[in-house]
PDB file of C-alpha atoms in Angstrom:
ATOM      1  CA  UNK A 963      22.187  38.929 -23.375  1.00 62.00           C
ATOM      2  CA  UNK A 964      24.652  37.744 -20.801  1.00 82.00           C
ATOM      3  CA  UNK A 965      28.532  38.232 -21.143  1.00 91.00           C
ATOM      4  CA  UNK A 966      28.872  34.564 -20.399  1.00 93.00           C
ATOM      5  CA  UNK A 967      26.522  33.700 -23.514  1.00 95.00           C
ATOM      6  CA  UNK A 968      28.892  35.421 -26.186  1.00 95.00           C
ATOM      7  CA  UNK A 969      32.376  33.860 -24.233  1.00 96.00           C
ATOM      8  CA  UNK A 970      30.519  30.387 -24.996  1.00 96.00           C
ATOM      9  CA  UNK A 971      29.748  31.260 -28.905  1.00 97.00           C
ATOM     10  CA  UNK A 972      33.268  32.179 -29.238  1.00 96.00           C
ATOM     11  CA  UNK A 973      34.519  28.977 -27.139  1.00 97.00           C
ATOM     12  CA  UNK A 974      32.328  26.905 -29.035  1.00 97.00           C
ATOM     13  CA  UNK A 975      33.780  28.541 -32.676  1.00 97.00           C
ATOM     14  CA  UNK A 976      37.509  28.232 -31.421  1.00 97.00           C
ATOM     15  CA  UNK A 977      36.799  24.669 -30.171  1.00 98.00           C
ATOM     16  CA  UNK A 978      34.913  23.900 -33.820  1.00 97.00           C
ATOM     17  CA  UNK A 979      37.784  25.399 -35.768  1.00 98.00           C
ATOM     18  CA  UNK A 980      40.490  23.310 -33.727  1.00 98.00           C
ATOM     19  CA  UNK A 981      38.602  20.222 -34.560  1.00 97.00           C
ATOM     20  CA  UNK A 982      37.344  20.782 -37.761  1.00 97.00           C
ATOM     21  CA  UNK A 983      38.966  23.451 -39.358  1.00 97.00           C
ATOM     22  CA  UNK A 984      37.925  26.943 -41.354  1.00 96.00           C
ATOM     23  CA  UNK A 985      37.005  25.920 -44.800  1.00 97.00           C
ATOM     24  CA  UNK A 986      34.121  26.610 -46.692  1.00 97.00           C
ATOM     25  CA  UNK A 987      33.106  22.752 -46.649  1.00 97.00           C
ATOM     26  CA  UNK A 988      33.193  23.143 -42.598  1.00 97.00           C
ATOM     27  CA  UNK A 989      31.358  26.457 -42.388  1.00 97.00           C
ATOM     28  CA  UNK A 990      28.518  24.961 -44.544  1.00 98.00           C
ATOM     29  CA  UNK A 991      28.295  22.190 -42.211  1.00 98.00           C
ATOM     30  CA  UNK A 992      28.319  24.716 -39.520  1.00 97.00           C
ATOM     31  CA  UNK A 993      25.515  26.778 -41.546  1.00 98.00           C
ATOM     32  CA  UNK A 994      23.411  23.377 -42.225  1.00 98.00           C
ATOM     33  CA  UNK A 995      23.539  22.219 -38.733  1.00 98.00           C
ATOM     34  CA  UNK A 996      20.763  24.861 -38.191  1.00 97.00           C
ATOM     35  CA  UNK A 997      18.168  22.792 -40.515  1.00 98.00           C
ATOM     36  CA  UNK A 998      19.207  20.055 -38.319  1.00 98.00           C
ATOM     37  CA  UNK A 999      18.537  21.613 -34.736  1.00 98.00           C
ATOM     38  CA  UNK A1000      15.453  23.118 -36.275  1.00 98.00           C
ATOM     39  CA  UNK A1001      14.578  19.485 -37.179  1.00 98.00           C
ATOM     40  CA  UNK A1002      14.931  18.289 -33.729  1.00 98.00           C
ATOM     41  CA  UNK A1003      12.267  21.388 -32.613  1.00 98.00           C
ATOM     42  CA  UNK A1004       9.807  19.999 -35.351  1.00 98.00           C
ATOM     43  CA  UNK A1005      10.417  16.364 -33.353  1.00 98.00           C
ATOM     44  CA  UNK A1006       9.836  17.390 -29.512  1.00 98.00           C
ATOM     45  CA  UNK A1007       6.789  19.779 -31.388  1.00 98.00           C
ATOM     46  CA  UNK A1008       5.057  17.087 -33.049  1.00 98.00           C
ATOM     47  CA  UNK A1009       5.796  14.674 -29.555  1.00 98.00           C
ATOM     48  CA  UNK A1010       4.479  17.436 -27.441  1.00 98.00           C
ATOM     49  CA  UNK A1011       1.478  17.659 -29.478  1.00 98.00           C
ATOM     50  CA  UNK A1012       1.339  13.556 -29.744  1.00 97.00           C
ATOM     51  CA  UNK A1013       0.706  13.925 -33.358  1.00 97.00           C
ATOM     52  CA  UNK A1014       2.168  10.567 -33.705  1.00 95.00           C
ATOM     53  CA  UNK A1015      -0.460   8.301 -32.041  1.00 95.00           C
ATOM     54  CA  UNK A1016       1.991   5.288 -31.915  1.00 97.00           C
ATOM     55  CA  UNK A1017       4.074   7.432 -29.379  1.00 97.00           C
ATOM     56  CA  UNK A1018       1.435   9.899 -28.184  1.00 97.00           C
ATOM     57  CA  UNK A1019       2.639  12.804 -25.656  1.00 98.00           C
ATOM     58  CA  UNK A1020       6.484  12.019 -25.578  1.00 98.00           C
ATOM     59  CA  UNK A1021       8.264  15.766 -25.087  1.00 98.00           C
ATOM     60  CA  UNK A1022       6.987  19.084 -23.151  1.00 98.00           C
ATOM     61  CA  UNK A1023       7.018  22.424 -24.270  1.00 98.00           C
ATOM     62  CA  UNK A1024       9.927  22.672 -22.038  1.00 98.00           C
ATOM     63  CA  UNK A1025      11.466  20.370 -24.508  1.00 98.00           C
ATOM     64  CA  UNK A1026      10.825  22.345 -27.322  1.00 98.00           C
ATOM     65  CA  UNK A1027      12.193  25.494 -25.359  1.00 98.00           C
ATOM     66  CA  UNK A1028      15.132  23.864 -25.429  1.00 98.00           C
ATOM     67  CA  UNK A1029      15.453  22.967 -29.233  1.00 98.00           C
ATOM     68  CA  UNK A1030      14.806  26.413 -29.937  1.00 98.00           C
ATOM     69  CA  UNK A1031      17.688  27.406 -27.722  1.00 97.00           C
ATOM     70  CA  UNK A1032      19.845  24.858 -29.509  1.00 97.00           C
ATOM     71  CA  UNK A1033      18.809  26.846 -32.393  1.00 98.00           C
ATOM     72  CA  UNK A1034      19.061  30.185 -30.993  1.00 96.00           C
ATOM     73  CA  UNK A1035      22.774  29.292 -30.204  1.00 96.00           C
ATOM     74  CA  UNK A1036      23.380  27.157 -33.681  1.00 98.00           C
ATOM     75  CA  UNK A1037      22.868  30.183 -35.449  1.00 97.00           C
ATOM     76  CA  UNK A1038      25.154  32.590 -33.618  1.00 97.00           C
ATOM     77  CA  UNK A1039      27.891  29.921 -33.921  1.00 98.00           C
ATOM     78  CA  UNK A1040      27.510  30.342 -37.216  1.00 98.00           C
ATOM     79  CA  UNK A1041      27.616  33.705 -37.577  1.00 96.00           C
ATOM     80  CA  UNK A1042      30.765  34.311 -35.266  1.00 97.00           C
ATOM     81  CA  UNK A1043      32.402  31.168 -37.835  1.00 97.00           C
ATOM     82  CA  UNK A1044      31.804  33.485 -40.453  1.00 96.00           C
ATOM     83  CA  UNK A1045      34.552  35.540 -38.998  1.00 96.00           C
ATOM     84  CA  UNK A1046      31.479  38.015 -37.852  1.00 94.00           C
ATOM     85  CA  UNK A1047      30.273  39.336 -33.931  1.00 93.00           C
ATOM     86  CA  UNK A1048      26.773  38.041 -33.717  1.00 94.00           C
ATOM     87  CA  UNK A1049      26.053  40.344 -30.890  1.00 91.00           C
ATOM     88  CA  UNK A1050      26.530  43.295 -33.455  1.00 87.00           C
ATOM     89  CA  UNK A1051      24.564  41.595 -36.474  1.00 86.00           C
ATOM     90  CA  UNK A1052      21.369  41.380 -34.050  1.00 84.00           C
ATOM     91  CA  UNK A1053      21.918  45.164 -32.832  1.00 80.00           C
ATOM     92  CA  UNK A1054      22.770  46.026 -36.560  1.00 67.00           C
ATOM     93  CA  UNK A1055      22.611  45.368 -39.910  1.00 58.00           C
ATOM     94  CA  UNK A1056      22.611  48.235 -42.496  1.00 58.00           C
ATOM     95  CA  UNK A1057      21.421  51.775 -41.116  1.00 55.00           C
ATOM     96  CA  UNK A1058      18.942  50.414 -38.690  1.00 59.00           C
ATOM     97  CA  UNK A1059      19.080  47.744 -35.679  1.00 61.00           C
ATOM     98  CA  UNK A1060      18.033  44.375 -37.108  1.00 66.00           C
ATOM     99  CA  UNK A1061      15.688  44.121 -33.970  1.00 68.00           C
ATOM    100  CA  UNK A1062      13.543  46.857 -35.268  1.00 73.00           C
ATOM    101  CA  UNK A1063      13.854  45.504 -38.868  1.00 73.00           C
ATOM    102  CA  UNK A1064      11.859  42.437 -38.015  1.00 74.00           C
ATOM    103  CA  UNK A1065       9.258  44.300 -35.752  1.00 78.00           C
ATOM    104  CA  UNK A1066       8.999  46.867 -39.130  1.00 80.00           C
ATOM    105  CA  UNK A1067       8.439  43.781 -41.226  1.00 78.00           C
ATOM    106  CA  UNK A1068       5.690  42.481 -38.745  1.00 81.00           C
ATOM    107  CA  UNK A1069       4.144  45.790 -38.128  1.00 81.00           C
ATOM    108  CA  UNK A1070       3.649  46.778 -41.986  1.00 80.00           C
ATOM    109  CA  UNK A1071       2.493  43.274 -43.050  1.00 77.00           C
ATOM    110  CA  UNK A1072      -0.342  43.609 -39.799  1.00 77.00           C
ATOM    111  CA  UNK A1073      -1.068  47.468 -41.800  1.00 72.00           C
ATOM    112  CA  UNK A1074      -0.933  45.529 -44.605  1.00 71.00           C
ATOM    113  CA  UNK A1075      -4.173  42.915 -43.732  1.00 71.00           C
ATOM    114  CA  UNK A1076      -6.151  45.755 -42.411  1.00 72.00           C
ATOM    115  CA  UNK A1077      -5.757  47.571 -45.170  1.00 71.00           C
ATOM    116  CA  UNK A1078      -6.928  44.379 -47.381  1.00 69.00           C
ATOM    117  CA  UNK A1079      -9.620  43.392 -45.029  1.00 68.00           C
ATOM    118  CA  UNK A1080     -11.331  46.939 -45.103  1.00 60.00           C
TER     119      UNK A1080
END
């Protein structure tokens, strides 16, 4: 990711604790802000889709790009407010890279079906 992505988590962190402190009260609101944004993403999905048909069509998947981003950067927030670097927690956690912890979870759950439907 870009340098200038990682100043802005850490800008954003300092500017959170100067305005609303370290606790544990304010780092849960920190942590629970992340059901909110993913809220939001639910909203511009269910708009994009017009699944409400007294608003039909009212966001675009660029919309919901952009809720996800929110997200995205919600959740590193949160992790550099838990006095962590969230550029090393998504290179590595525990002996491997987290990256290829995810695509080991999704690659032995896809052996997983085959194995099931066969």
């Amino acid at each position: 990711m870009d340098e200038s992505i990682w100043n802005s988590v850490r800008a954003l962190r300092g500017w959170l604790d100067a305005a609303n402190g370290t606790g544990d009260a304010e780092l849960t609101c920190r942590i629970l802000k992340l059901t909110e944004e993913a809220g939001e993403v639910a909203g511009a999905w269910i708009g994009a889709l017009g699944q409400n048909p007294r608003k039909g069509v009212t966001h675009s998947r660029e919309d919901v790009a952009a809720e996800l981003a929110d997200v995205a950067f919600t959740a590193l927030v949160a992790i550099e407010s838990l006095g962590l670097d969230p550029r090393s927690r998504l290179r590595h956690q525990g002996p491997r890279p987290h990256e290829h912890r995810v695509t080991a979870r999704a690659a032995a759950s896809t052996r997983a079906r085959r194995t099931v439907s066969k």
